[in-house]
mmCIF file of C-alpha atoms in Angstrom:
data_model
loop_
_atom_site.group_PDB
_atom_site.id
_atom_site.type_symbol
_atom_site.label_atom_id
_atom_site.label_comp_id
_atom_site.label_asym_id
_atom_site.label_seq_id
_atom_site.Cartn_x
_atom_site.Cartn_y
_atom_site.Cartn_z
ATOM 1 C CA MET C 1 0.025 -0.056 0.066
ATOM 2 C CA ALA C 2 3.151 2.230 0.248
ATOM 3 C CA GLY C 3 4.804 3.745 -2.631
ATOM 4 C CA GLN C 4 8.472 4.852 -2.745
ATOM 5 C CA GLY C 5 10.080 6.018 0.509
ATOM 6 C CA GLY C 6 7.017 4.612 2.419
ATOM 7 C CA ARG C 7 4.558 7.247 1.000
ATOM 8 C CA PRO C 8 0.930 6.009 0.477
ATOM 9 C CA SER C 9 -0.181 5.019 -2.922
ATOM 10 C CA VAL C 10 -3.259 5.685 -4.588
ATOM 11 C CA GLY C 11 -5.588 4.143 -7.139
ATOM 12 C CA ILE C 12 -7.645 6.576 -9.505
ATOM 13 C CA VAL C 13 -10.857 5.367 -11.162
ATOM 14 C CA SER C 14 -12.457 7.656 -13.668
ATOM 15 C CA ASP C 15 -14.543 7.189 -16.980
ATOM 16 C CA VAL C 16 -13.209 10.470 -18.012
ATOM 17 C CA VAL C 17 -9.251 10.449 -19.219
ATOM 18 C CA LEU C 18 -8.907 14.178 -18.590
ATOM 19 C CA GLN C 19 -10.026 13.717 -15.094
ATOM 20 C CA ARG C 20 -7.675 10.758 -14.431
ATOM 21 C CA HIS C 21 -4.807 12.784 -15.746
ATOM 22 C CA ARG C 22 -5.610 15.805 -13.481
ATOM 23 C CA LEU C 23 -6.115 13.550 -10.405
ATOM 24 C CA GLN C 24 -2.620 12.013 -11.244
ATOM 25 C CA ALA C 25 -0.985 15.527 -11.496
ATOM 26 C CA ALA C 26 -2.492 16.966 -8.507
ATOM 27 C CA THR C 27 -1.718 13.684 -6.170
ATOM 28 C CA ALA C 28 2.033 13.911 -7.541
ATOM 29 C CA LYS C 29 2.278 17.270 -6.166
ATOM 30 C CA VAL C 30 2.182 16.023 -2.819
ATOM 31 C CA GLY C 31 4.683 13.224 -3.366
ATOM 32 C CA LEU C 32 1.941 10.291 -3.870
ATOM 33 C CA ASP C 33 2.638 7.425 -6.310
ATOM 34 C CA VAL C 34 -0.376 6.357 -8.259
ATOM 35 C CA CYS C 35 -0.298 2.575 -8.647
ATOM 36 C CA PHE C 36 -3.541 2.281 -10.836
ATOM 37 C CA SER C 37 -5.115 4.901 -13.144
ATOM 38 C CA GLY C 38 -7.806 3.939 -15.467
ATOM 39 C CA ASP C 39 -11.333 3.428 -16.079
ATOM 40 C CA PRO C 40 -13.996 1.130 -14.079
ATOM 41 C CA ASP C 41 -13.868 -1.677 -16.851
ATOM 42 C CA ARG C 42 -9.958 -1.836 -16.682
ATOM 43 C CA LEU C 43 -9.892 -2.284 -12.965
ATOM 44 C CA LEU C 44 -12.761 -5.050 -13.248
ATOM 45 C CA GLY C 45 -10.607 -6.842 -15.838
ATOM 46 C CA TYR C 46 -7.218 -6.264 -13.788
ATOM 47 C CA PRO C 47 -5.427 -9.562 -13.448
ATOM 48 C CA GLU C 48 -3.979 -8.610 -9.737
ATOM 49 C CA PHE C 49 -6.035 -5.958 -7.756
ATOM 50 C CA PRO C 50 -3.665 -3.025 -7.244
ATOM 51 C CA PRO C 51 -2.436 -2.364 -3.650
ATOM 52 C CA ALA C 52 -3.362 1.199 -3.222
ATOM 53 C CA GLY C 53 -3.658 2.622 0.141
ATOM 54 C CA LEU C 54 -6.475 4.857 -1.170
ATOM 55 C CA TRP C 55 -8.880 5.199 -3.921
ATOM 56 C CA LEU C 56 -10.054 8.264 -5.829
ATOM 57 C CA ILE C 57 -13.390 7.278 -7.745
ATOM 58 C CA THR C 58 -15.009 10.126 -10.079
ATOM 59 C CA LEU C 59 -17.478 8.893 -12.596
ATOM 60 C CA GLU C 60 -19.850 10.988 -14.903
ATOM 61 C CA ASP C 61 -22.811 8.666 -13.830
ATOM 62 C CA GLU C 62 -22.195 5.892 -11.119
ATOM 63 C CA ALA C 63 -25.347 4.138 -12.189
ATOM 64 C CA ASP C 64 -23.336 3.210 -15.384
ATOM 65 C CA HIS C 65 -20.814 1.010 -13.153
ATOM 66 C CA PRO C 66 -22.833 -0.971 -10.875
ATOM 67 C CA ALA C 67 -20.263 -3.831 -10.503
ATOM 68 C CA LEU C 68 -17.547 -1.237 -9.507
ATOM 69 C CA PHE C 69 -18.609 -0.462 -5.799
ATOM 70 C CA ASP C 70 -18.829 -4.243 -5.112
ATOM 71 C CA HIS C 71 -15.670 -5.054 -6.688
ATOM 72 C CA LEU C 72 -13.961 -2.492 -4.394
ATOM 73 C CA LEU C 73 -15.732 -3.707 -1.336
ATOM 74 C CA GLU C 74 -14.740 -7.435 -2.086
ATOM 75 C CA HIS C 75 -10.963 -6.722 -2.850
ATOM 76 C CA THR C 76 -9.726 -3.738 -0.641
ATOM 77 C CA GLU C 77 -10.038 -2.633 3.034
ATOM 78 C CA ALA C 78 -8.396 0.722 1.740
ATOM 79 C CA PRO C 79 -10.475 4.188 2.081
ATOM 80 C CA VAL C 80 -12.475 4.836 -1.137
ATOM 81 C CA LEU C 81 -13.439 8.272 -2.003
ATOM 82 C CA PHE C 82 -16.382 8.487 -4.403
ATOM 83 C CA GLY C 83 -18.122 11.835 -6.010
ATOM 84 C CA LEU C 84 -14.941 13.939 -6.136
ATOM 85 C CA ASP C 85 -15.519 17.259 -7.592
ATOM 86 C CA PRO C 86 -14.774 17.265 -11.488
ATOM 87 C CA ALA C 87 -11.165 19.086 -12.020
ATOM 88 C CA PRO C 88 -11.479 22.449 -13.487
ATOM 89 C CA LYS C 89 -8.929 23.579 -16.313
ATOM 90 C CA PRO C 90 -5.445 23.906 -14.622
ATOM 91 C CA GLY C 91 -3.891 27.468 -14.093
ATOM 92 C CA GLY C 92 -7.025 29.167 -12.772
ATOM 93 C CA THR C 93 -8.044 30.029 -9.222
ATOM 94 C CA ASP C 94 -11.015 27.397 -9.487
ATOM 95 C CA TYR C 95 -8.417 24.723 -9.958
ATOM 96 C CA PHE C 96 -5.967 25.750 -7.227
ATOM 97 C CA ARG C 97 -9.042 25.758 -4.811
ATOM 98 C CA TRP C 98 -9.992 22.150 -6.114
ATOM 99 C CA GLU C 99 -6.255 21.081 -5.499
ATOM 100 C CA ARG C 100 -6.736 22.433 -2.000
ATOM 101 C CA ARG C 101 -9.901 20.746 -1.540
ATOM 102 C CA LEU C 102 -8.431 17.386 -2.768
ATOM 103 C CA LEU C 103 -5.346 17.652 -0.448
ATOM 104 C CA SER C 104 -7.661 18.124 2.495
ATOM 105 C CA LYS C 105 -9.577 14.946 1.852
ATOM 106 C CA LEU C 106 -6.281 12.991 1.253
ATOM 107 C CA GLU C 107 -4.969 14.118 4.574
ATOM 108 C CA GLN C 108 -8.090 13.195 6.372
ATOM 109 C CA GLN C 109 -7.514 9.597 5.325
ATOM 110 C CA LEU C 110 -3.671 9.528 4.966
ATOM 111 C CA GLY C 111 -2.365 12.193 7.624
ATOM 112 C CA HIS C 112 -0.043 14.787 6.732
ATOM 113 C CA LEU C 113 1.251 14.720 3.385
ATOM 114 C CA GLU C 114 3.540 17.777 2.826
ATOM 115 C CA GLU C 115 7.275 17.121 3.280
ATOM 116 C CA LEU C 116 9.214 19.806 5.102
ATOM 117 C CA ASP C 117 13.011 20.221 5.433
ATOM 118 C CA SER C 118 14.381 18.166 8.331
ATOM 119 C CA GLU C 119 16.529 19.537 11.151
ATOM 120 C CA ALA C 120 19.639 17.482 9.531
ATOM 121 C CA SER C 121 19.137 19.103 6.225
ATOM 122 C CA LEU C 122 19.044 22.483 7.767
ATOM 123 C CA ALA C 123 22.313 21.585 9.730
ATOM 124 C CA GLU C 124 23.928 20.455 6.323
ATOM 125 C CA LEU C 125 23.437 23.886 4.972
ATOM 126 C CA ASP C 126 25.352 25.310 8.242
ATOM 127 C CA THR C 127 28.470 23.232 7.032
ATOM 128 C CA GLU C 128 28.570 24.356 3.646
ATOM 129 C CA VAL C 129 31.297 26.699 2.399
ATOM 130 C CA PRO C 130 29.861 29.694 0.259
ATOM 131 C CA ALA C 131 30.594 29.582 -3.290
ATOM 132 C CA SER C 132 32.091 32.930 -3.076
ATOM 133 C CA ALA C 133 34.304 34.436 -0.241
ATOM 134 C CA SER C 134 32.638 37.540 -0.689
ATOM 135 C CA ALA C 135 29.184 39.060 -1.601
ATOM 136 C CA PRO C 136 28.903 41.375 -4.869
ATOM 137 C CA GLU C 137 29.359 44.852 -4.632
ATOM 138 C CA LEU C 138 26.888 47.174 -4.616
ATOM 139 C CA PRO C 139 26.326 48.861 -8.053
ATOM 140 C CA HIS C 140 27.327 52.365 -8.285
ATOM 141 C CA TRP C 141 24.021 53.691 -9.330
ATOM 142 C CA ILE C 142 22.090 52.462 -6.163
ATOM 143 C CA PRO C 143 22.627 54.734 -3.320
ATOM 144 C CA PRO C 144 23.305 52.412 -0.096
ATOM 145 C CA ALA C 145 20.387 52.292 2.419
ATOM 146 C CA PRO C 146 21.149 54.101 5.523
ATOM 147 C CA PRO C 147 21.384 51.652 8.445
ATOM 148 C CA GLY C 148 18.150 51.191 10.187
ATOM 149 C CA SER C 149 16.039 53.284 7.524
ATOM 150 C CA VAL C 150 12.474 51.655 7.106
ATOM 151 C CA ALA C 151 11.983 49.847 3.822
ATOM 152 C CA GLU C 152 9.711 51.348 1.172
ATOM 153 C CA GLU C 153 9.665 48.364 -1.166
ATOM 154 C CA VAL C 154 9.259 44.691 0.434
ATOM 155 C CA TRP C 155 9.897 41.496 -1.278
ATOM 156 C CA ILE C 156 8.067 38.330 -0.092
ATOM 157 C CA LEU C 157 10.152 35.038 -0.202
ATOM 158 C CA GLY C 158 7.703 32.119 -0.320
ATOM 159 C CA ALA C 159 9.149 28.449 0.040
ATOM 160 C CA SER C 160 8.550 24.871 1.399
ATOM 161 C CA LEU C 161 10.703 21.829 0.819
ATOM 162 C CA GLY C 162 14.117 22.792 -0.531
ATOM 163 C CA GLY C 163 13.424 26.318 0.330
ATOM 164 C CA PRO C 164 16.029 26.953 2.976
ATOM 165 C CA ALA C 165 18.849 25.886 0.541
ATOM 166 C CA ALA C 166 17.284 28.166 -2.390
ATOM 167 C CA VAL C 167 16.592 31.275 -0.218
ATOM 168 C CA LYS C 168 20.121 30.987 1.376
ATOM 169 C CA ALA C 169 21.721 30.939 -2.107
ATOM 170 C CA PHE C 170 19.551 33.764 -3.163
ATOM 171 C CA LEU C 171 20.477 36.103 0.018
ATOM 172 C CA ASP C 172 24.359 34.807 -0.374
ATOM 173 C CA HIS C 173 24.274 36.554 -3.671
ATOM 174 C CA LEU C 174 23.069 39.822 -2.749
ATOM 175 C CA PRO C 175 25.289 42.707 -2.099
ATOM 176 C CA PRO C 176 24.852 44.709 1.131
ATOM 177 C CA GLY C 177 22.903 48.015 1.339
ATOM 178 C CA LEU C 178 20.250 47.470 -0.995
ATOM 179 C CA PRO C 179 17.287 49.498 -0.498
ATOM 180 C CA VAL C 180 14.725 46.578 0.190
ATOM 181 C CA GLY C 181 13.426 44.636 2.930
ATOM 182 C CA PHE C 182 12.223 40.976 2.982
ATOM 183 C CA VAL C 183 9.471 39.103 4.095
ATOM 184 C CA TYR C 184 10.066 35.056 4.578
ATOM 185 C CA ALA C 185 7.308 32.804 4.543
ATOM 186 C CA GLN C 186 8.545 29.085 4.940
ATOM 187 C CA HIS C 187 6.637 26.166 5.663
ATOM 188 C CA ILE C 188 8.765 24.454 8.331
ATOM 189 C CA ASP C 189 8.493 22.795 11.844
ATOM 190 C CA ASP C 190 8.220 25.521 14.208
ATOM 191 C CA ASN C 191 10.803 23.673 16.445
ATOM 192 C CA PHE C 192 13.288 24.163 13.665
ATOM 193 C CA THR C 193 13.075 27.984 13.185
ATOM 194 C CA GLY C 194 15.997 28.778 15.354
ATOM 195 C CA VAL C 195 18.257 26.560 13.310
ATOM 196 C CA LEU C 196 16.782 28.281 10.203
ATOM 197 C CA THR C 197 17.554 31.518 11.605
ATOM 198 C CA ARG C 198 21.297 30.810 12.301
ATOM 199 C CA VAL C 199 21.873 29.067 9.031
ATOM 200 C CA LEU C 200 20.362 31.685 6.644
ATOM 201 C CA GLY C 201 22.348 34.631 8.398
ATOM 202 C CA ARG C 202 25.694 32.879 8.562
ATOM 203 C CA HIS C 203 27.237 34.104 5.332
ATOM 204 C CA ALA C 204 24.582 36.619 4.119
ATOM 205 C CA HIS C 205 24.585 40.488 4.707
ATOM 206 C CA TYR C 206 20.705 39.888 5.249
ATOM 207 C CA SER C 207 20.059 38.160 8.677
ATOM 208 C CA LEU C 208 16.720 36.607 9.686
ATOM 209 C CA LYS C 209 14.696 37.761 12.449
ATOM 210 C CA ARG C 210 11.313 36.570 13.724
ATOM 211 C CA ALA C 211 8.157 38.837 13.353
ATOM 212 C CA GLU C 212 7.948 41.114 16.442
ATOM 213 C CA GLU C 213 4.688 43.047 17.519
ATOM 214 C CA GLY C 214 5.047 46.765 16.481
ATOM 215 C CA TYR C 215 8.105 46.128 14.328
ATOM 216 C CA ARG C 216 8.378 48.162 10.928
ATOM 217 C CA ILE C 217 10.517 46.384 8.397
ATOM 218 C CA ARG C 218 13.717 48.144 7.784
ATOM 219 C CA ASN C 219 16.061 47.842 4.691
ATOM 220 C CA GLY C 220 18.030 44.885 4.904
ATOM 221 C CA ASP C 221 15.744 42.852 7.162
ATOM 222 C CA VAL C 222 14.699 39.276 6.420
ATOM 223 C CA VAL C 223 11.638 38.983 8.796
ATOM 224 C CA LEU C 224 10.543 35.292 9.149
ATOM 225 C CA MET C 225 6.757 34.847 9.372
ATOM 226 C CA PRO C 226 5.854 32.546 12.418
ATOM 227 C CA VAL C 227 4.365 29.251 11.939
ATOM 228 C CA ASP C 228 1.434 29.294 14.598
ATOM 229 C CA HIS C 229 -0.476 32.482 14.162
ATOM 230 C CA GLU C 230 -1.439 34.860 11.390
ATOM 231 C CA TRP C 231 0.372 38.263 11.135
ATOM 232 C CA LYS C 232 -0.578 41.486 8.998
ATOM 233 C CA PHE C 233 0.623 45.066 8.934
ATOM 234 C CA ASP C 234 -1.507 48.052 10.598
ATOM 235 C CA ASP C 235 -2.231 51.272 9.009
ATOM 236 C CA THR C 236 1.342 52.721 9.976
ATOM 237 C CA GLY C 237 3.146 49.633 8.573
ATOM 238 C CA GLU C 238 3.712 47.997 12.042
ATOM 239 C CA LEU C 239 3.633 44.287 12.336
ATOM 240 C CA ALA C 240 0.550 43.059 14.320
ATOM 241 C CA GLU C 241 -0.154 39.342 15.401
ATOM 242 C CA LEU C 242 -3.672 37.942 15.248
ATOM 243 C CA ASN C 243 -5.174 35.474 17.615
ATOM 244 C CA THR C 244 -6.079 32.909 14.779
ATOM 245 C CA PRO C 245 -3.965 30.423 12.921
ATOM 246 C CA TRP C 246 -3.103 30.816 9.272
ATOM 247 C CA PRO C 247 -5.863 29.776 6.828
ATOM 248 C CA GLY C 248 -5.260 26.841 4.912
ATOM 249 C CA PRO C 249 -3.362 23.506 5.719
ATOM 250 C CA TYR C 250 0.112 24.694 6.350
ATOM 251 C CA GLY C 251 1.446 27.784 8.287
ATOM 252 C CA PRO C 252 2.583 30.167 7.397
ATOM 253 C CA SER C 253 0.011 30.343 4.496
ATOM 254 C CA ILE C 254 1.979 31.843 1.785
ATOM 255 C CA ASP C 255 -1.077 33.076 0.015
ATOM 256 C CA GLN C 256 -2.318 34.862 3.112
ATOM 257 C CA VAL C 257 1.276 36.355 3.560
ATOM 258 C CA LEU C 258 1.212 37.840 -0.016
ATOM 259 C CA LEU C 259 -2.291 39.271 0.498
ATOM 260 C CA ASN C 260 -1.619 40.987 3.999
ATOM 261 C CA VAL C 261 1.835 42.245 3.009
ATOM 262 C CA ALA C 262 0.028 43.654 -0.288
ATOM 263 C CA ASP C 263 -2.958 45.273 1.812
ATOM 264 C CA HIS C 264 -0.291 47.777 3.257
ATOM 265 C CA TYR C 265 2.420 47.945 0.598
ATOM 266 C CA GLY C 266 0.277 47.712 -2.632
ATOM 267 C CA ASP C 267 2.384 47.823 -5.805
ATOM 268 C CA ARG C 268 5.532 48.111 -3.471
ATOM 269 C CA CYS C 269 5.492 44.644 -2.614
ATOM 270 C CA HIS C 270 6.559 41.668 -4.719
ATOM 271 C CA ALA C 271 7.072 37.995 -4.522
ATOM 272 C CA ILE C 272 9.625 35.160 -5.440
ATOM 273 C CA LEU C 273 8.336 31.752 -5.065
ATOM 274 C CA PHE C 274 10.981 29.232 -4.407
ATOM 275 C CA SER C 275 11.163 25.457 -4.013
ATOM 276 C CA GLY C 276 8.351 23.563 -2.407
ATOM 277 C CA MET C 277 5.545 21.050 -2.713
ATOM 278 C CA GLY C 278 1.845 21.865 -3.396
ATOM 279 C CA ASN C 279 0.405 25.033 -4.766
ATOM 280 C CA ASP C 280 0.682 27.612 -2.039
ATOM 281 C CA GLY C 281 0.876 31.228 -3.482
ATOM 282 C CA ALA C 282 -0.879 30.379 -6.681
ATOM 283 C CA ILE C 283 -4.197 31.902 -5.734
ATOM 284 C CA ALA C 284 -2.925 35.113 -4.361
ATOM 285 C CA ALA C 285 -0.059 35.762 -6.750
ATOM 286 C CA PRO C 286 -2.446 36.851 -9.711
ATOM 287 C CA LEU C 287 -3.976 39.334 -7.299
ATOM 288 C CA LEU C 288 -0.572 40.892 -6.500
ATOM 289 C CA ARG C 289 0.083 40.811 -10.185
ATOM 290 C CA ALA C 290 -3.093 43.106 -10.851
ATOM 291 C CA TYR C 291 -1.724 45.467 -8.148
ATOM 292 C CA GLY C 292 1.300 46.030 -10.256
ATOM 293 C CA SER C 293 3.691 43.721 -8.176
ATOM 294 C CA ARG C 294 6.306 41.732 -9.720
ATOM 295 C CA ILE C 295 6.036 38.002 -9.350
ATOM 296 C CA TRP C 296 8.936 35.631 -9.976
ATOM 297 C CA VAL C 297 9.599 31.980 -9.523
ATOM 298 C CA GLN C 298 12.602 29.543 -9.214
ATOM 299 C CA GLU C 299 13.063 27.466 -12.068
ATOM 300 C CA SER C 300 12.067 23.945 -11.991
ATOM 301 C CA SER C 301 15.494 22.033 -12.363
ATOM 302 C CA SER C 302 17.215 23.955 -9.601
ATOM 303 C CA CYS C 303 14.393 23.302 -6.928
ATOM 304 C CA GLY C 304 14.256 20.259 -4.446
ATOM 305 C CA ASN C 305 10.486 20.329 -5.405
ATOM 306 C CA SER C 306 9.155 22.349 -8.040
ATOM 307 C CA SER C 307 5.420 21.959 -7.425
ATOM 308 C CA MET C 308 4.927 25.342 -5.804
ATOM 309 C CA PRO C 309 6.922 27.470 -8.160
ATOM 310 C CA ASP C 310 5.401 25.623 -11.115
ATOM 311 C CA SER C 311 1.768 26.416 -10.084
ATOM 312 C CA VAL C 312 2.564 30.003 -9.801
ATOM 313 C CA ALA C 313 4.137 29.825 -12.934
ATOM 314 C CA ALA C 314 0.897 28.359 -14.471
ATOM 315 C CA THR C 315 -1.097 31.270 -13.530
ATOM 316 C CA GLY C 316 0.835 33.210 -16.173
ATOM 317 C CA CYS C 317 1.573 35.864 -13.904
ATOM 318 C CA SER C 318 5.175 35.315 -13.235
ATOM 319 C CA THR C 319 7.425 37.282 -15.382
ATOM 320 C CA VAL C 320 10.977 35.979 -14.173
ATOM 321 C CA SER C 321 12.121 32.595 -13.909
ATOM 322 C CA GLY C 322 15.852 31.574 -12.764
ATOM 323 C CA THR C 323 18.132 29.985 -10.238
ATOM 324 C CA PRO C 324 18.428 31.445 -6.838
ATOM 325 C CA GLU C 325 21.486 32.994 -7.927
ATOM 326 C CA GLU C 326 20.090 34.381 -11.096
ATOM 327 C CA LEU C 327 17.013 35.695 -9.265
ATOM 328 C CA ALA C 328 19.458 37.476 -6.732
ATOM 329 C CA ARG C 329 21.361 39.148 -9.997
ATOM 330 C CA GLU C 330 17.918 40.220 -11.524
ATOM 331 C CA LEU C 331 16.693 41.730 -8.202
ATOM 332 C CA VAL C 332 20.128 43.859 -8.154
ATOM 333 C CA LYS C 333 19.482 44.957 -11.853
ATOM 334 C CA THR C 334 15.837 45.714 -11.295
ATOM 335 C CA ILE C 335 16.693 47.985 -8.393
ATOM 336 C CA GLU C 336 19.471 49.654 -10.146
ATOM 337 C CA GLU C 337 17.179 50.331 -13.194
ATOM 338 C CA SER C 338 14.602 51.993 -10.823
ATOM 339 C CA CYS C 339 17.322 54.120 -9.218
ATOM 340 C CA LEU C 340 18.516 55.344 -12.554
ATOM 341 C CA LEU C 341 14.838 56.032 -13.566
ATOM 342 C CA LYS C 342 14.380 57.929 -10.194
ATOM 343 C CA GLY C 343 17.618 59.900 -11.109
ATOM 344 C CA ARG C 344 16.531 60.933 -14.500
ATOM 345 C CA GLN C 345 13.001 62.156 -13.464
ATOM 346 C CA LYS C 346 14.691 64.426 -10.536
ATOM 347 C CA ARG C 347 16.823 65.909 -13.274
ATOM 348 C CA ASP C 348 13.966 66.377 -15.666
ATOM 349 C CA THR C 349 12.059 68.203 -13.072
ATOM 350 C CA ALA C 350 14.936 70.136 -11.457
#
């Protein structure tokens, strides 16, 4: 009943080929193996009943397949989920909400499915020697941000499995003094946030700090969103903790972080989605894009798991894709171009 690495395997039965494909793609996003995918007649004629730990059944008309239910009862004690909602066309909000509902049903039967970085994998990052002994220099056209100055522009870094390594590489390749602050939303075991903070701040000029009530993000900050409760910004830009947990299956909810930061910063907040399982971020990213925000993603081959950035890219709202190092260079280039534009505007109005 278990697939590779002890993960549960699932069986998919549908009389619509497209629905089978979409169910298979959705279960793969959370690391589940599919041991069978076919129509009811194929399952009934299968020489050896597949050893699925869970069955997903979606039929256009269950009355057309009267023998299927008895066949399942006779051959398996695994849970059987009938009557799943048909999967909409991928890439839209309706599709990502359908994926979330499916994930919730899967976890009710199989337990927690999203894999997170372990303490051991974080400790490995702590022993790595940085690729470069020194960070790149701040370009001439970017005035260095005064120490302790409040950030006018904020970039959200969202990640899950494989995220710490990717975000560390990104921060390690940024020059000091950039006029920007960061909000970091990482799916992680809350017990490991101390290790994460130490590891990511070891070589970078941008060190992590946990969110604090009443704090305003400064240039050079990387503010880590806590796992347990939701946080937002008040009208003055100060961080405020809410009494409620993050919505959705995992904390912090990257979708909700995107929305909460955008509520205060508007088009002065942008987002980069790094390695991770699932599709967190895909619902809110198009809303930020509509504000005028930039949405970037880590390219697939450099990810520990590419489901999260791939989901955001599938919305059509991302404009840049690259390795963490390439994304760092692109950020510096973008800020430099903004500074040059502001300088020209000042000269034109002088």
